PDB file of C-alpha atoms in Angstrom:
ATOM      1  CA  MET A   1      84.404  30.014  19.252  1.00 89.00           C
ATOM      2  CA  VAL A   2      81.655  31.568  17.147  1.00 92.00           C
ATOM      3  CA  THR A   3      80.718  29.409  14.153  1.00 93.00           C
ATOM      4  CA  LYS A   4      79.053  30.268  10.850  1.00 94.00           C
ATOM      5  CA  HIS A   5      75.884  28.728  12.288  1.00 93.00           C
ATOM      6  CA  ASP A   6      76.056  31.063  15.308  1.00 93.00           C
ATOM      7  CA  ILE A   7      76.546  34.102  13.077  1.00 94.00           C
ATOM      8  CA  ARG A   8      73.665  33.114  10.779  1.00 95.00           C
ATOM      9  CA  ASN A   9      71.407  32.592  13.811  1.00 93.00           C
ATOM     10  CA  GLY A  10      72.434  35.993  15.167  1.00 93.00           C
ATOM     11  CA  ILE A  11      71.532  37.561  11.841  1.00 96.00           C
ATOM     12  CA  ARG A  12      68.238  35.646  11.719  1.00 95.00           C
ATOM     13  CA  GLY A  13      67.332  36.938  15.174  1.00 92.00           C
ATOM     14  CA  GLY A  14      68.447  40.437  14.209  1.00 94.00           C
ATOM     15  CA  VAL A  15      66.031  40.565  11.284  1.00 95.00           C
ATOM     16  CA  GLY A  16      63.106  39.040  13.165  1.00 92.00           C
ATOM     17  CA  ARG A  17      63.306  35.514  11.820  1.00 93.00           C
ATOM     18  CA  PHE A  18      63.433  32.248  13.732  1.00 90.00           C
ATOM     19  CA  LYS A  19      66.784  30.795  14.694  1.00 90.00           C
ATOM     20  CA  ARG A  20      67.522  27.254  13.558  1.00 90.00           C
ATOM     21  CA  GLU A  21      68.802  24.272  15.486  1.00 88.00           C
ATOM     22  CA  VAL A  22      70.646  22.850  12.499  1.00 87.00           C
ATOM     23  CA  THR A  23      73.172  24.474  10.211  1.00 89.00           C
ATOM     24  CA  ALA A  24      71.465  25.800   7.087  1.00 90.00           C
ATOM     25  CA  SER A  25      71.985  28.548   4.554  1.00 93.00           C
ATOM     26  CA  PHE A  26      69.566  31.459   4.514  1.00 96.00           C
ATOM     27  CA  THR A  27      66.174  30.822   2.960  1.00 93.00           C
ATOM     28  CA  LYS A  28      64.709  33.209   0.406  1.00 92.00           C
ATOM     29  CA  GLU A  29      62.439  34.643   3.107  1.00 92.00           C
ATOM     30  CA  GLU A  30      65.394  35.189   5.458  1.00 94.00           C
ATOM     31  CA  LEU A  31      67.357  36.913   2.686  1.00 94.00           C
ATOM     32  CA  GLY A  32      64.295  39.075   2.002  1.00 91.00           C
ATOM     33  CA  ALA A  33      64.082  40.058   5.679  1.00 93.00           C
ATOM     34  CA  LEU A  34      67.792  40.872   5.658  1.00 95.00           C
ATOM     35  CA  CYS A  35      67.353  43.026   2.542  1.00 94.00           C
ATOM     36  CA  ALA A  36      64.460  44.846   4.216  1.00 92.00           C
ATOM     37  CA  THR A  37      66.574  45.480   7.327  1.00 95.00           C
ATOM     38  CA  LEU A  38      69.393  46.834   5.155  1.00 95.00           C
ATOM     39  CA  GLU A  39      66.806  48.936   3.254  1.00 93.00           C
ATOM     40  CA  ILE A  40      67.633  47.397  -0.107  1.00 91.00           C
ATOM     41  CA  ALA A  41      64.642  48.562  -2.118  1.00 80.00           C
ATOM     42  CA  ASP A  42      65.126  46.757  -5.421  1.00 73.00           C
ATOM     43  CA  THR A  43      64.797  43.257  -3.933  1.00 62.00           C
ATOM     44  CA  THR A  44      61.223  43.531  -2.696  1.00 60.00           C
ATOM     45  CA  ASP A  45      59.763  41.826  -5.766  1.00 67.00           C
ATOM     46  CA  PRO A  46      58.804  38.258  -4.769  1.00 68.00           C
ATOM     47  CA  VAL A  47      60.427  36.879  -7.921  1.00 73.00           C
ATOM     48  CA  THR A  48      63.833  38.362  -7.085  1.00 80.00           C
ATOM     49  CA  SER A  49      66.306  35.504  -7.020  1.00 90.00           C
ATOM     50  CA  THR A  50      68.322  34.561  -3.955  1.00 92.00           C
ATOM     51  CA  ALA A  51      71.497  35.117  -5.996  1.00 93.00           C
ATOM     52  CA  THR A  52      70.454  38.716  -6.716  1.00 92.00           C
ATOM     53  CA  MET A  53      69.629  39.303  -3.051  1.00 94.00           C
ATOM     54  CA  ARG A  54      73.019  37.951  -1.949  1.00 96.00           C
ATOM     55  CA  GLN A  55      74.752  40.213  -4.476  1.00 95.00           C
ATOM     56  CA  GLN A  56      72.824  43.277  -3.278  1.00 95.00           C
ATOM     57  CA  ILE A  57      73.608  42.466   0.349  1.00 96.00           C
ATOM     58  CA  ARG A  58      77.319  42.211  -0.494  1.00 97.00           C
ATOM     59  CA  VAL A  59      77.223  45.614  -2.200  1.00 96.00           C
ATOM     60  CA  THR A  60      75.232  47.262   0.602  1.00 96.00           C
ATOM     61  CA  VAL A  61      77.580  46.122   3.386  1.00 97.00           C
ATOM     62  CA  GLY A  62      80.671  47.043   1.352  1.00 97.00           C
ATOM     63  CA  LEU A  63      81.892  43.589   0.358  1.00 97.00           C
ATOM     64  CA  ALA A  64      81.672  44.419  -3.368  1.00 97.00           C
ATOM     65  CA  ASP A  65      81.657  47.607  -5.422  1.00 96.00           C
ATOM     66  CA  SER A  66      78.798  46.634  -7.721  1.00 94.00           C
ATOM     67  CA  ARG A  67      76.314  43.849  -8.179  1.00 91.00           C
ATOM     68  CA  GLU A  68      78.202  42.693 -11.264  1.00 93.00           C
ATOM     69  CA  ASP A  69      81.384  42.341  -9.150  1.00 95.00           C
ATOM     70  CA  ALA A  70      79.615  40.562  -6.281  1.00 96.00           C
ATOM     71  CA  ALA A  71      79.553  36.804  -5.889  1.00 95.00           C
ATOM     72  CA  ASP A  72      76.108  35.220  -5.834  1.00 94.00           C
ATOM     73  CA  ASP A  73      76.882  32.110  -3.791  1.00 95.00           C
ATOM     74  CA  ALA A  74      76.518  31.396  -0.066  1.00 95.00           C
ATOM     75  CA  PHE A  75      78.206  33.809   2.340  1.00 97.00           C
ATOM     76  CA  SER A  76      81.611  33.002   3.833  1.00 97.00           C
ATOM     77  CA  LYS A  77      82.277  33.379   7.552  1.00 96.00           C
ATOM     78  CA  SER A  78      84.027  36.731   7.069  1.00 97.00           C
ATOM     79  CA  GLU A  79      81.117  37.977   4.951  1.00 98.00           C
ATOM     80  CA  LEU A  80      78.631  36.867   7.611  1.00 97.00           C
ATOM     81  CA  LYS A  81      80.633  38.808  10.207  1.00 97.00           C
ATOM     82  CA  ALA A  82      80.478  41.941   8.030  1.00 97.00           C
ATOM     83  CA  ILE A  83      76.727  41.503   7.546  1.00 98.00           C
ATOM     84  CA  SER A  84      76.116  41.031  11.278  1.00 97.00           C
ATOM     85  CA  SER A  85      78.128  44.189  11.982  1.00 97.00           C
ATOM     86  CA  ALA A  86      76.130  46.118   9.378  1.00 97.00           C
ATOM     87  CA  ILE A  87      72.841  45.280  11.097  1.00 97.00           C
ATOM     88  CA  GLY A  88      74.247  45.743  14.597  1.00 96.00           C
ATOM     89  CA  VAL A  89      74.219  42.125  15.750  1.00 95.00           C
ATOM     90  CA  GLU A  90      76.950  40.643  17.946  1.00 92.00           C
ATOM     91  CA  PRO A  91      76.911  36.868  17.370  1.00 88.00           C
ATOM     92  CA  VAL A  92      77.507  34.608  20.350  1.00 84.00           C
ATOM     93  CA  SER A  93      78.778  31.060  20.559  1.00 88.00           C
ATOM     94  CA  GLY A  94      76.084  28.407  20.900  1.00 81.00           C
ATOM     95  CA  ASP A  95      73.311  30.710  19.631  1.00 77.00           C
ATOM     96  CA  GLU A  96      70.456  28.224  19.467  1.00 76.00           C
ATOM     97  CA  PRO A  97      66.717  28.921  19.341  1.00 76.00           C
ATOM     98  CA  ASP A  98      64.776  29.349  22.557  1.00 70.00           C
ATOM     99  CA  THR A  99      62.837  26.264  23.590  1.00 63.00           C
ATOM    100  CA  LEU A 100      59.121  26.274  22.919  1.00 54.00           C
ATOM    101  CA  PHE A 101      58.210  24.834  26.304  1.00 52.00           C
TER     102      PHE A 101
END
């Protein structure tokens, strides 16, 4: 069974970021990389908030009609699945980072 952690790691790998061993929400840098992959131009300012980036991602992948209608909290599992589909990533169960040794 694919978990939220697996989907987030798939997305992290898909946007060129490091996968994590522990469950964690996206960092601001990871959200920025995801916005860049989705070609969201108005989130490139370093002071753009994570809430704004999450809203723009939701609009871009079709989860909301406008930024005003979009939630600004952490992504649900179904939203993560939609995001992974939008960037062409197929999450797999047990998607952990490669060992360094």
